[in-house]
XYZ file of C-alpha atoms in Angstrom:
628
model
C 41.787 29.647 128.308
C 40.706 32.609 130.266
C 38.417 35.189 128.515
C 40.390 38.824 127.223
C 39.208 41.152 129.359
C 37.136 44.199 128.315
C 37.462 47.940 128.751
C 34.034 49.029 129.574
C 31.292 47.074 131.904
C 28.225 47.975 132.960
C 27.611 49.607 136.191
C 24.425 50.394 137.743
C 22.505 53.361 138.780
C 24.067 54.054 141.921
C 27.759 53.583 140.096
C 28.609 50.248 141.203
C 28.176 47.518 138.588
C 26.405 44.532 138.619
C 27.791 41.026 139.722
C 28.473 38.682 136.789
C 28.150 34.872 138.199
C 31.610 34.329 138.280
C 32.175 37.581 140.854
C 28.953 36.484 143.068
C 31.136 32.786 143.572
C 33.810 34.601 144.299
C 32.253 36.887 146.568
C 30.309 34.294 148.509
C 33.685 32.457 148.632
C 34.948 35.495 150.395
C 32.100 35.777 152.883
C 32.060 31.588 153.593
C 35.873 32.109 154.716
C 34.936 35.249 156.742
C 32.047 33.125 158.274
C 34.048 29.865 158.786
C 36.881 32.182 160.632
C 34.368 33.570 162.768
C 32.809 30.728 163.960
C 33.579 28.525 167.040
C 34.658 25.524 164.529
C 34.054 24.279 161.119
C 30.427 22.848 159.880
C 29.766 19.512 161.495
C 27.372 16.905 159.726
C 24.111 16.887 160.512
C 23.539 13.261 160.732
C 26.715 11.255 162.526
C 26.834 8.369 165.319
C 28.235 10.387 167.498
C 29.033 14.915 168.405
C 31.315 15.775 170.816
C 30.099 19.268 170.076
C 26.636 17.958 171.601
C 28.592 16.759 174.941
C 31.127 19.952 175.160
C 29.754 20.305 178.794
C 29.923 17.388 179.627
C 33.756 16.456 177.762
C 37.156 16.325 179.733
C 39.748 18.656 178.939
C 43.265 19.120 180.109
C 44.598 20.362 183.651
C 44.716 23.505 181.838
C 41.847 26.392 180.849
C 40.621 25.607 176.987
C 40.967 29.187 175.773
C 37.777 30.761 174.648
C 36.751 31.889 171.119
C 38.041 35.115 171.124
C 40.946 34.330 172.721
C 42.583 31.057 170.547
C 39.499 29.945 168.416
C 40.006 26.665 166.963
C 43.196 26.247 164.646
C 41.063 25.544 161.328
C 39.918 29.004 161.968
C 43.071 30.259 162.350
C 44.299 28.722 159.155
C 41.434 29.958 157.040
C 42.877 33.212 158.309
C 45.858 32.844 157.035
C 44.854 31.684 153.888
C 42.656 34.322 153.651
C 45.200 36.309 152.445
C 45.489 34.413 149.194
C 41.603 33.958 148.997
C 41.286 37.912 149.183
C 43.515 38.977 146.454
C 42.119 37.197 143.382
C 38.802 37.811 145.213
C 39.003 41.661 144.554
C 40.863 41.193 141.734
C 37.344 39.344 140.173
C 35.338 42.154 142.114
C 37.623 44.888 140.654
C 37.937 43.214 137.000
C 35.670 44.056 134.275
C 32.503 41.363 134.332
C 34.304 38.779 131.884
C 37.417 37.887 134.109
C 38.299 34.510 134.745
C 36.187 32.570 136.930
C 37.623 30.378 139.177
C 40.020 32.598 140.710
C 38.437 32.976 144.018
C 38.114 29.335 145.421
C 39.121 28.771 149.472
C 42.536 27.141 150.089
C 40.464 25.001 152.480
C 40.746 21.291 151.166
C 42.319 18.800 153.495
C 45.620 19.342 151.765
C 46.365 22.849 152.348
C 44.909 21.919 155.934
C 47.377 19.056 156.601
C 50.435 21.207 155.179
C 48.895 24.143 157.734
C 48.174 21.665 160.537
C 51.622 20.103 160.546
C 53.652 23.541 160.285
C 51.298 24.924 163.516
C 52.049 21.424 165.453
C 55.451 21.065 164.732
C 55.935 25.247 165.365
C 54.085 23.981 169.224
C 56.017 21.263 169.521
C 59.276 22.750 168.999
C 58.068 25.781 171.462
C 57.767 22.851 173.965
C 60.641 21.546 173.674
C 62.405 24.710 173.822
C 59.779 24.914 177.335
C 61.337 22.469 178.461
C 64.767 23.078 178.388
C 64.209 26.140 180.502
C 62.596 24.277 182.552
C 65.421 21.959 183.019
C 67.449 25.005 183.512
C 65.338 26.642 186.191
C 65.110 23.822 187.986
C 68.734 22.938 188.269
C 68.766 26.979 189.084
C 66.676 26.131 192.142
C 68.625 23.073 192.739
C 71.601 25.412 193.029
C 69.314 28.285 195.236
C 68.373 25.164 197.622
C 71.819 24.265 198.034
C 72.748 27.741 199.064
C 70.084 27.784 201.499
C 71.025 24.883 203.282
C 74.211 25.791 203.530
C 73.240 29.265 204.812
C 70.545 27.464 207.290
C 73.755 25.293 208.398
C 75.809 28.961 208.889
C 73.571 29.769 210.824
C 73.011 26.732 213.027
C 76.767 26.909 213.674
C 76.993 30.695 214.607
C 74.165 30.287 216.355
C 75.792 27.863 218.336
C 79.069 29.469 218.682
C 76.830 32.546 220.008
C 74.862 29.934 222.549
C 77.828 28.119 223.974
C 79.345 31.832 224.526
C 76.601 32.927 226.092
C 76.075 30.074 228.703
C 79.728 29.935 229.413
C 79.145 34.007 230.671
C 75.850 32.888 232.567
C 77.455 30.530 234.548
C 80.744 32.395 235.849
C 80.913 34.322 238.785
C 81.474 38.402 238.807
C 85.391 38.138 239.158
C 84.833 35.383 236.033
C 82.840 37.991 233.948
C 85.159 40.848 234.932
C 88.074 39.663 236.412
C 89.292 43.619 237.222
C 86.710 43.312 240.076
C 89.418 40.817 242.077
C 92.112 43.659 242.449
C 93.039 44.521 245.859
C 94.996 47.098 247.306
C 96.806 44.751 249.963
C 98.072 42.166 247.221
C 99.952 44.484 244.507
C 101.201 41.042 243.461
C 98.140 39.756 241.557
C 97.785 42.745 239.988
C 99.428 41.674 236.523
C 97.672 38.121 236.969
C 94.443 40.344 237.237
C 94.590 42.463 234.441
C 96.045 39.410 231.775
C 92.806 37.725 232.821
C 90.859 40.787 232.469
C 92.575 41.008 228.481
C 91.570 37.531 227.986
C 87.877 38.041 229.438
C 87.591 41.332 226.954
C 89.282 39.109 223.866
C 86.590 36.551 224.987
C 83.418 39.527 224.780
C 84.954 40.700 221.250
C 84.732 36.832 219.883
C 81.037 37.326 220.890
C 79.864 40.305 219.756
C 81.406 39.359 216.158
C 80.099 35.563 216.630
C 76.644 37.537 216.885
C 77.233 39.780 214.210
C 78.163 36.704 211.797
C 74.635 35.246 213.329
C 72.727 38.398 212.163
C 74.698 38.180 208.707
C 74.136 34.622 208.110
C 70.661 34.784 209.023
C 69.859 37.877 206.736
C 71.864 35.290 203.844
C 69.714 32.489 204.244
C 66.485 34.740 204.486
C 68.448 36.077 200.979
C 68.991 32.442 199.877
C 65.569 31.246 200.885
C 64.119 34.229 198.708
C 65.891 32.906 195.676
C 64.549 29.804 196.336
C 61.181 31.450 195.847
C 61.828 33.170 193.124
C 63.922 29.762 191.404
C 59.948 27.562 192.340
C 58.064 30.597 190.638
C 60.046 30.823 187.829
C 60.055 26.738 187.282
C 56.356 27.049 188.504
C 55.394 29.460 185.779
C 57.625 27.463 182.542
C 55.841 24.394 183.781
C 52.303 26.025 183.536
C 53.085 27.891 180.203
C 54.482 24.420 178.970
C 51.316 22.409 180.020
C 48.909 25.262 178.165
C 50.966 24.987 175.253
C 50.971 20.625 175.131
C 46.936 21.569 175.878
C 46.444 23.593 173.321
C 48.488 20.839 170.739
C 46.334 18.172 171.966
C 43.113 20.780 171.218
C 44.666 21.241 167.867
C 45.145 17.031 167.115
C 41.539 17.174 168.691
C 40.101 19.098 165.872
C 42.268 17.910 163.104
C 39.714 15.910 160.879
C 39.584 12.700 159.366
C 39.792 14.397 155.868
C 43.063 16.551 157.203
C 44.809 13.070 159.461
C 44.169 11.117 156.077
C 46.448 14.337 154.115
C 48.742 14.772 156.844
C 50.217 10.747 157.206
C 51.042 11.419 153.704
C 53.103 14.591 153.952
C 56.683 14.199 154.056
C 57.589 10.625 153.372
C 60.840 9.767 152.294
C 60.946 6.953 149.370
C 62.390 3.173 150.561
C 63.863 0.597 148.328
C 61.667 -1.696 146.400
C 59.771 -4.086 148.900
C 60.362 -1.416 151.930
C 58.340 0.932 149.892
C 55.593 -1.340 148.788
C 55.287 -1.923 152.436
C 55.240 1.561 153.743
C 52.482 2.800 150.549
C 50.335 -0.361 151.564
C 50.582 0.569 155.365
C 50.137 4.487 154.457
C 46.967 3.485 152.106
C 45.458 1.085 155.085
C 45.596 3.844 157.154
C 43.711 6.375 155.082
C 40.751 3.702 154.221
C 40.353 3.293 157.513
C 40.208 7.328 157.836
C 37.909 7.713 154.466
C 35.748 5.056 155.542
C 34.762 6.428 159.283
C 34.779 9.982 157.249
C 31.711 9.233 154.811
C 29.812 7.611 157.481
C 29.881 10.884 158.968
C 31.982 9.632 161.882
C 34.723 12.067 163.718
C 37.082 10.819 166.630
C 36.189 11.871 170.124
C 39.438 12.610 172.740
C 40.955 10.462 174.503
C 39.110 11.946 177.583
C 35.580 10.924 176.414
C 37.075 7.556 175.440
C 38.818 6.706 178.586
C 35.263 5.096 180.285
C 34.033 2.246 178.364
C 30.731 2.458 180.658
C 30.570 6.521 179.657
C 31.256 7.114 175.934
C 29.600 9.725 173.855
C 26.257 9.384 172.103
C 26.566 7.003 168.792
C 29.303 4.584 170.473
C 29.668 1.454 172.072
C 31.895 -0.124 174.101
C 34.625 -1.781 172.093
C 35.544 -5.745 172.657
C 37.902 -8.488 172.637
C 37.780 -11.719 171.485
C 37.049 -12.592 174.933
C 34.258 -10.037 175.095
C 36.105 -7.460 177.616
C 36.237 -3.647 177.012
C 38.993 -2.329 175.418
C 39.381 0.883 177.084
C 40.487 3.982 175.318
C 39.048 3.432 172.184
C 34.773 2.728 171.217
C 33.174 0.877 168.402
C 30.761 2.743 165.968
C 28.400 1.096 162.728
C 28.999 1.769 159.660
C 26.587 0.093 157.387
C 25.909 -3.336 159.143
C 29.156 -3.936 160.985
C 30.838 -2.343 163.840
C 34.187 -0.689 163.306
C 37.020 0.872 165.614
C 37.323 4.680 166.407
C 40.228 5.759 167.928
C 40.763 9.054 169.867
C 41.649 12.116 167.790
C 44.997 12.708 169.514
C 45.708 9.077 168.629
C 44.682 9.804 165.234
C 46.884 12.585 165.257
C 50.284 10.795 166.297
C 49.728 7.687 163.734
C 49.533 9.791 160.833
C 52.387 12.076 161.948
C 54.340 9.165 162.367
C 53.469 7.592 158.890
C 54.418 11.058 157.783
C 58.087 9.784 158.474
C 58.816 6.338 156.618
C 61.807 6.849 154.964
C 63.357 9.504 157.123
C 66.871 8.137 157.947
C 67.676 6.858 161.031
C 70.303 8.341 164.043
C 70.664 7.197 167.409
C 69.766 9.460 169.794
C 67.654 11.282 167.122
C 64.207 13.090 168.408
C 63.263 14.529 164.870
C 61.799 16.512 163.162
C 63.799 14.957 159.463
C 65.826 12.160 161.627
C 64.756 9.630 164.130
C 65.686 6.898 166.549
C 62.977 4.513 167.638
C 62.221 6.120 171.096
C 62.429 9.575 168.816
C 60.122 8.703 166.416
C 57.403 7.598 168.626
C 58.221 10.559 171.168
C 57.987 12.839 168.237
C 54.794 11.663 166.807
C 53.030 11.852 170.177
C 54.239 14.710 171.012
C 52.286 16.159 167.604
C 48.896 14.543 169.853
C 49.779 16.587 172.691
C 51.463 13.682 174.990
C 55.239 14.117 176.318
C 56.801 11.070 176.549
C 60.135 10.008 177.439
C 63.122 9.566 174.135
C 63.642 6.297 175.210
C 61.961 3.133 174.192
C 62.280 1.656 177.994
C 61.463 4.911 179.006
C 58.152 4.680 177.274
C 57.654 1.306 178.280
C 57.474 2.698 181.787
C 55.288 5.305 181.480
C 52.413 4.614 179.295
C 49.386 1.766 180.449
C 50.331 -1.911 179.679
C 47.265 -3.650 177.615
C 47.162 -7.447 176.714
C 47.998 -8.946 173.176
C 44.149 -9.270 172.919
C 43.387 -5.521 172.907
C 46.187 -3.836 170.999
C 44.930 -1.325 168.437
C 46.475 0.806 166.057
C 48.977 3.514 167.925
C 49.904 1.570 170.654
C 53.498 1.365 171.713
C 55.085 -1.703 170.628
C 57.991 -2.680 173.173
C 60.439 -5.396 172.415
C 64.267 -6.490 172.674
C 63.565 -6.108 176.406
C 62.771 -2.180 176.333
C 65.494 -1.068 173.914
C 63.228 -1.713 170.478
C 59.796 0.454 170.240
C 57.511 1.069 167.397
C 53.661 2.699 166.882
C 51.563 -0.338 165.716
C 49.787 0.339 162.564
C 47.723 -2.449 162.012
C 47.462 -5.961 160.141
C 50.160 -7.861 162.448
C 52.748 -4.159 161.398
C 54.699 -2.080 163.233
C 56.246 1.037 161.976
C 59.281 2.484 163.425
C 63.187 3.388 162.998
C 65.283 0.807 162.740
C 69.194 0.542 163.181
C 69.002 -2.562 161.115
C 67.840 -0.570 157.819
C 69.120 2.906 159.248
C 65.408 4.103 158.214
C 61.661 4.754 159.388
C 59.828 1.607 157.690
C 56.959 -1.098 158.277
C 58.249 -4.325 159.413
C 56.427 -7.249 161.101
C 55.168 -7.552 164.675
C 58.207 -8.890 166.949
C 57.635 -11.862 168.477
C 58.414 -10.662 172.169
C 56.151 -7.386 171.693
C 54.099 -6.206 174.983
C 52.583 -3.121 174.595
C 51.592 0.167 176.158
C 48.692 2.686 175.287
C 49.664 6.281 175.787
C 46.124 7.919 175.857
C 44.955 6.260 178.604
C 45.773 7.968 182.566
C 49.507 6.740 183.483
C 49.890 4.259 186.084
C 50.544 4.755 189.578
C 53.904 3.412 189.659
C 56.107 2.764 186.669
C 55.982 -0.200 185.306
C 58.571 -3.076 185.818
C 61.826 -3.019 183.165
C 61.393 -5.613 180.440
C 63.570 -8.922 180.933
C 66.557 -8.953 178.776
C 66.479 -11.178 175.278
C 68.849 -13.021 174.118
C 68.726 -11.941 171.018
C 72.168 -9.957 170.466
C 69.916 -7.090 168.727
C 71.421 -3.539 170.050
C 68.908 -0.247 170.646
C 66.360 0.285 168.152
C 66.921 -3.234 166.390
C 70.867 -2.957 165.830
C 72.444 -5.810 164.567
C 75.123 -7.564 166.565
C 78.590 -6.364 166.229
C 79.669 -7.733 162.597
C 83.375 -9.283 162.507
C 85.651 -8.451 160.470
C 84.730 -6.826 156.681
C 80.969 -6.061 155.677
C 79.303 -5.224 153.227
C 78.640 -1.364 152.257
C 75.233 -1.989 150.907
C 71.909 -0.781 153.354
C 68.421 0.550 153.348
C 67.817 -1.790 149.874
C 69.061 1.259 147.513
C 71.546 0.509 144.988
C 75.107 2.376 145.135
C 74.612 5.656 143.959
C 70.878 5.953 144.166
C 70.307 6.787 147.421
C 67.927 9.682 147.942
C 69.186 12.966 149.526
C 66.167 13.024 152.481
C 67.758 9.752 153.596
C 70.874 10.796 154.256
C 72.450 13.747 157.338
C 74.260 16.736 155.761
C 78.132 16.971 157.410
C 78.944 20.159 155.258
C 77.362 22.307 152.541
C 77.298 20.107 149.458
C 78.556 17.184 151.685
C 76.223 13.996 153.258
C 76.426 10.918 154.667
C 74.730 7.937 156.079
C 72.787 9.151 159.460
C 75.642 7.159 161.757
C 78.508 8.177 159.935
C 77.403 11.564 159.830
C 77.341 11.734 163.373
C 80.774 9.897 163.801
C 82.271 12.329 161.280
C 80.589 15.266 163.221
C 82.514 13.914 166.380
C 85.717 13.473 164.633
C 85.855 16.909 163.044
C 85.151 18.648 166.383
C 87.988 16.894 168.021
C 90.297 17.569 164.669
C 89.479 21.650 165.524
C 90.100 20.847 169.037
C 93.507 19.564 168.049
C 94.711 21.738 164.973
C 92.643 24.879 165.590
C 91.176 24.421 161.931
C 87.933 22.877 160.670
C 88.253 19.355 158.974
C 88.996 19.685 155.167
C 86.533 18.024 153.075
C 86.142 17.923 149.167
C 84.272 14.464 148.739
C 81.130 12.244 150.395
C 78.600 10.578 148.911
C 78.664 10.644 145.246
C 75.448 9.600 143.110
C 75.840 7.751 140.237
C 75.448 10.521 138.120
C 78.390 12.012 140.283
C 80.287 8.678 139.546
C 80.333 8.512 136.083
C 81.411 12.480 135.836
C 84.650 11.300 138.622
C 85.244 8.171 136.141
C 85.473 10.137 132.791
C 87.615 12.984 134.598
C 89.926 10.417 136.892
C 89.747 6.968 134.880
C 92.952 6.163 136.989
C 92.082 7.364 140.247
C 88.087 7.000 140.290
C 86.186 3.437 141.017
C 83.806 2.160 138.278
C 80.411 3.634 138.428
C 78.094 1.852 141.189
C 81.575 0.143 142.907
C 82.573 2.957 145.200
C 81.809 3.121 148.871
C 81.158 7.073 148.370
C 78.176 5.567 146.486
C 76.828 3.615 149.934
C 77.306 7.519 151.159
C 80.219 5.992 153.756
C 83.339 7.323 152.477
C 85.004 10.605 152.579
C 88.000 12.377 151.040
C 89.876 14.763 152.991
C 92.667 17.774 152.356
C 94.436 19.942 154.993
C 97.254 18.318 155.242
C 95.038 14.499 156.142
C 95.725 14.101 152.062
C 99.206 13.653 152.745
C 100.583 10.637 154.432
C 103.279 11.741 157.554
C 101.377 14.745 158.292
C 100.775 16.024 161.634
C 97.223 16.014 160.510
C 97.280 12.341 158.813
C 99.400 10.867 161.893
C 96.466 12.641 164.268
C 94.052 10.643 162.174
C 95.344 7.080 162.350
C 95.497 7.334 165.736
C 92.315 8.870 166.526
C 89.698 8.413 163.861
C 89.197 4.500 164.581
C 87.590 6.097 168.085
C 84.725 8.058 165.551
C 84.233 4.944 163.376
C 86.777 5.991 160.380
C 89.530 4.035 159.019
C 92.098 4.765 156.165
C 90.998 1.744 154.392
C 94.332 -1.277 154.206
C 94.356 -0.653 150.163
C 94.724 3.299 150.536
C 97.350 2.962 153.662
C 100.886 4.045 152.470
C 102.017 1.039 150.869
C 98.940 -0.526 149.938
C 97.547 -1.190 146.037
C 96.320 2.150 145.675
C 97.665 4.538 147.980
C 95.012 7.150 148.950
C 95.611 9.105 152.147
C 93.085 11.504 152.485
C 90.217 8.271 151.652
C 88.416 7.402 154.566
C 85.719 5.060 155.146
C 83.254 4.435 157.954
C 83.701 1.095 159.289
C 85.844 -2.125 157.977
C 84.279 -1.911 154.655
C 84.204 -4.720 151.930
């Protein structure tokens, strides 16, 4: 319990009072932030295998400048900046306090923690500024797309009156006077041809009007395609200038995943996670604690993670490490071996570092197709995501990915490699022990599963290779993207992700409406169909029921015995149904005709039981898929 304060307190001579030990801590707490802000980058051991610090001339860096000091500073600084803040105020509360305040007050939001929770909010603030990047960039460059269409067809205007102007002009170098100016061929002594004369004379000045304006439509259509060509210009500078900002800004992520920590990468893979079902979670915790041993263990050897640059070269690694090797007794490039005790052990660049525990971050985040993050994944997403965090853009798509990251052998994968499988429509970020971790449209979830059989594998860190790699042969294995089972036929079964009905957690499920969620699919299908509902009726699609806990169950079941489903028996429960009103409650509807003929295209049917006519008539009940 804190001490009462007093009234009075000493003060010294000169009127300030002396420091109790408690206000010297927190002072010196104050000046150790101030110092640790200031400086180029947090303390480093003294004793370690291996400093980058002591090879910074000598390290690679990106395309891009590094910022210096004063200008960007690295981002632990930054943070202890911003949680300087907080440090100040109890700070000068203690100074300001009479001497017997509470100690304690004045301690540094600076453990790995409050570092991780930092570290993620600045990379995924970056990485959302890229990806807003580039979709200008996409924009400007189907901007100059349109600019370099214009000039071609300006160039072509051109060409063409440049022709007419030509052909007009050779035809009048090669006639004769009386063919330039047929006036000149009146005579005096034959009246007669007079009439003949002067028609050809109108058709000869007709002729010298088409080509003065063919060569004023030259002059105009070359001043539009010098006008077209300077768009052009403008269109490359602009794309020219988002690609540059977009390549400092995926620099200065990778700098950021470059001085993360082991401490901080050991906090951040566990910020965020989502809770799985029973053996799902045992899987992901044992995976997640693997992962940070490995981390802790390299960390009190005094061991940090050099880039990706300095690890490239097995033949030139930094001071400390050695090259790592196979069972065959070949370098593995992109990654080193250092000693810890009496044994060798693998260190993996920081930016890979970086992506594995951003993507552990995510086990038990649902799962969407087409889903790039940050709460909801596909496979391609989630591994485009978590690199993306390192400061590498890769493509959304697992066969993308496969194309455009280094194949290495069976024998050499290590922990953040891109596993590949289903031929290219299945990707995951190994973790380890024979385990993969990545979303999966089997268990509509980010989880640990077992290395596929058919996995090949790609290494993102090290340079890309010269020409895409070939496409994966197709499998036989009737799997869909990202692991999806084969069509089922006829009724399944509601259950998935190994919750029980009802007990489903809110993060693994997509809102559709305030107060309203659903599985990740069916959220999307329902998004679809209540777009083309407004389309149709000009309202929004009524909604008063979704997934219903069991806690939301029982309270249906005691208000509705008749109408509501036994606790932990309704398909609201597997977070696939929904109840509907504006007019879709009532059967012969404009609204509930629309919907039997169009919802089955969105994935929703008006189950055979609640069809008018059926045991238990419910109209506005409708269910994702051909439920059991």
């Amino acid at each position: 319990m804190p001490a009462p304060r007093t009234t009075t307190s000493p003060r010294t001579p000169a009127g300030r009072r002396e420091l109790t030990p408690a206000e010297a801590d927190a002072l010196r707490a104050l000046l150790a932030a101030r110092a640790a802000a200031g400086t180029p980058g947090p303390a480093r051991p003294a004793a370690r295998p291996a400093s980058r610090r002591k090879k910074s001339s000598k390290r690679k860096r990106p395309a891009s400048r590094r910022p210096a000091a004063h200008e960007r500073g690295p981002w632990r600084a930054r943070l202890l900046l911003v949680g300087l803040a907080t440090v100040l105020v109890p700070v000068v509360t203690v100074l300001l306090a009479p001497a017997t305040s509470a100690p304690g007050s004045a301690t540094v939001a600076a453990d790995p923690a409050g570092l991780a929770l930092a570290a993620r909010s600045t990379l995924l603030q970056d990485a959302d500024a890229y990806r807003r990047l580039q979709a200008e960039i996409a924009a400007r460059r189907a901007d100059l797309a349109a600019a370099v269409a214009a000039e071609q067809a300006a160039r072509s205007a051109v060409a063409a009156e440049q022709g007419t102007v030509g052909a007009a002009a050779a035809d009048l170098y090669r006639a004769d006077a009386t063919g330039r100016m047929p006036v000149l061929g009146l005579e005096a002594t034959t009246p007669g041809t007079t009439s003949g004369v002067l028609y050809l004379q109108a058709l000869a000045d007709r002729a010298a009007g088409a080509r003065e304006a063919a060569v004023v439509r030259a002059q105009r259509a070359g001043a539009a395609a010098e006008a077209a060509a300077a768009r052009v210009a403008e269109a490359q500078e602009a794309v020219d200038a988002a690609t540059a900002q977009a390549r400092t800004l995926l620099a200065g992520v990778r700098e950021t995943a470059d001085d993360l920590g082991l401490d901080v990468a050991a906090q951040l893979a566990a910020l965020g996670t989502v809770p799985a079902a029973g053996a799902q979670q045992e899987r992901n915790t044992a995976a997640l604690q693997r992962w940070q041993a490995s981390l802790a263990e390299l960390a009190s050897a005094g061991i940090e993670s050099p880039s990706a640059a300095e690890l490239a070269d097995p033949a030139a690694l930094p001071d400390g490490f050695a090259p790592a090797l196979d069972a065959a007794g070949q370098p593995v490039p992109g990654v080193a071996w250092a000693v810890v005790g009496n044994r060798p052990v693998t260190v993996l660049p920081a930016e890979t570092v970086a992506a594995v525990s951003s993507a552990l971050a995510q086990a038990g985040r649902p799962y969407a197709a087409g889903a790039t993050g940050p709460d909801v994944f596909d496979c391609g997403g989630l591994t485009a995501a978590s690199w993306l965090l390192a400061g590498y853009d890769l493509p959304a798509t697992a066969a993308g990915q496969w194309a455009a990251a280094t194949v290495v052998p069976a024998s050499q994968l290590q922990v953040g490699d891109l596993v590949v499988s289903d031929g290219g429509t299945d990707v995951g970020l190994y973790v380890g022990a024979g385990e993969v971790l990545g979303a999966s449209a089997a268990t509509y979830q980010v989880g640990v599963r077992s290395l596929p059989d058919d996995a090949r594998a790609v290494r993102v860190t090290l340079p890309a290779p010269a020409q895409p790699n070939a496409p994966l042969p197709a499998t036989a294995s009737g799997r869909g993207a990202c692991g999806a089972p084969p069509p089922p036929v006829g009724p399944v079964s509601p259950a998935w992700g190994g919750w029980a009905n009802g007990r489903i957690p809110a993060e693994a499920l997509c809102s559709i409406a305030r107060g309203h969620a659903l599985r990740c699919d069916a959220a999307a299908g329902y998004a679809a169909l209540a777009t083309a509902f407004e389309a149709e009726f000009g309202t929004p699609l009524c909604i008063t029921d979704s997934y219903r806990s069991m806690t939301a169950q029982q309270d249906a079941f005691r208000r509705k015995p008749a109408l509501a489903a036994v606790p932990g028996t309704s398909n609201h429960g597997w977070a696939l149904a929904v109840d509907l009103c504006g007019g879709v409650n009532v059967a012969g509807t404009a609204q509930w005709t629309w919907m039997t003929q169009h919802a089955g295209q969105f994935g929703f049917v008006n189950p055979d039981w609640a069809q008018p006519g059926g045991e238990k008539p419910e109209p506005w009940h409708w269910e994702y898929g051909n439920l059991l």
